[in-house]
Amino acid sequence: MAPNGRSTRVDPHQIYCDGWSIGYDERFPAQRRVQQALTYARFSEHDNIYAHPLDFIPVLDANTEEVIHIDFPPTYKKTQNGPTLSASSTAPPALSNAEEALAYSNRERIHPPLARQNFLPDLMVEENKGFKFRDDIKPLHIVQPEGVSFKMNGHELEWQNWKMHISFSQREGIALSTITYNDHGEIRPVIYRLSLAEMVVPYGAPEHPHPRKFAFDSGEYGMGTMANELSLGCDCLGQIHYLPGVYVSNNGSATIIKNVICIHEEDAGVLWKHTDYRPGGRSQTVRRRRLVVSMVCTLANYEYIWNYHFYQDGSIEFEIRLTGILNVYIADKDETSPYGTVVAPGINAQNHQHLFSVRIDPMIDGLSNSVVESDTIPLPDAPTGSAANFAGNAFLSKETVLTTEAGRPFDWAKERRWKIINSARKHHASGKNVGYSIGMKGGATPLMARLDSWAAKRAAFVTNALWVCRDVEGPKGSRMWPAGKYVPQTRAEPEDSLGKWVEGKQNADNEDILIYVTVGVYLLASSRSLQVLLLTSDA
């Protein structure tokens, strides 16, 4: 067992844990249900535990509730050649008792930081008598005296030609289906089903046991089960309509979350503007209104805000916002890790990514759809001075239909983009196929871990920015989960997962297809506080 609480200045009742899936650790049998506990201290009832990380990580049997091993991560020592790991390797040691595990890390026990880093206003005032709230900002009132412009019929919503069904899933959270647009009296189908299908958070510190930290927040825990009950004036602002969510708990009973989905309208800036600059010319500005369907989830230290935006011009935006508190680990005195940032004395926030898989089941003017890949390139084989490109300025868009199931990378140099089209219907002016363009440049994020890493083995969906596959439906439904249906403790890519589906190379041209879009963010923490900066990723 680890040395007693006195040596770490923490009493047993003050130790709190964030229970994480084990991730990947071949030292334990695959059939044994195990979890790792990221440990912290809490010195008062509402104390911020992430201000007091502890220096050990127990592994527990989830069935027997016994501690079966304790890991002691090594530290980095300052040397003339830069930071050097205290242990001889980043590899995990053999299973042993706590004393041998600590000896393998080749360091002393580390006292936890004691400074409060609280985020609750009353506690901030208590610990800092000079603390003052902002008092120079005037009230901002959002009112709709004539009511909202959308209509609700149970879980069916109509707004500005849009119509859709809104549901709640234990794993996905919000799931939108049968999304249609009324085009001057013609009801045109757009998407059959839209949701967040999976996500993974791989951390970048290589020393064991930190590589086990790559949580599948959807597949291992469930966005629906972690959803917040929302409150007016804080989570949602304006004239709000709420929907409840229900899921089956571990004991088989129904768990109801009231006000879990928030629906409202908001002004979204200028939609269109033009001024005729000639003498006597007139100008016109059109404001942009949007409908927001949103949900907030708490996954231990992080909060995720999911905003589905629908616009009057027929466009759809899925905004993912990250807030909350950084996941942290203890830093030894004067320790500097190449793989993180010391955000407060004794507290290291490790580099990591958040990578999301958005599932789109398109139905653009019908079930037979295709994906077109578009690259913007200089006019090929036409150098400056040639008859075809005398000034050297020509560039064009090269389009390729993805005729078979495939995963495709993003290419920044070619301004790569994709369109979902229906080749059976043409635009009235251009004569081109009707469709929707997928705008993901701001969110396209390559995996930083190596392609043969533990993270990539289990989360192969992150190795491409876009995937297209057939919607194969069986007795248990259609293809859904890009990392497999049962995610905890997988050690390889499951057979029933996205990377395996596309190996079938089925025809994907003018077929009932599925599209998975991978977006994400890097998080390299700044030395400012334990509150995380607000980040946004759009898909």
XYZ file of C-alpha atoms in Angstrom, residues 10 14-16 39-43 47-54 112:
18
model
C -3.616 14.384 3.311
C -9.726 13.993 2.017
C -8.719 11.848 -0.975
C -11.050 12.162 -3.972
C -6.408 11.198 -7.294
C -6.771 14.619 -5.697
C -7.211 16.133 -2.262
C -10.174 18.168 -1.059
C -9.670 20.157 2.129
C -12.771 22.967 -2.490
C -11.483 22.717 -6.072
C -9.905 19.257 -6.120
C -7.893 20.035 -9.272
C -5.825 22.486 -7.214
C -4.470 19.553 -5.185
C -3.386 16.663 -7.450
C -1.761 13.670 -5.736
C 0.507 18.087 -2.992
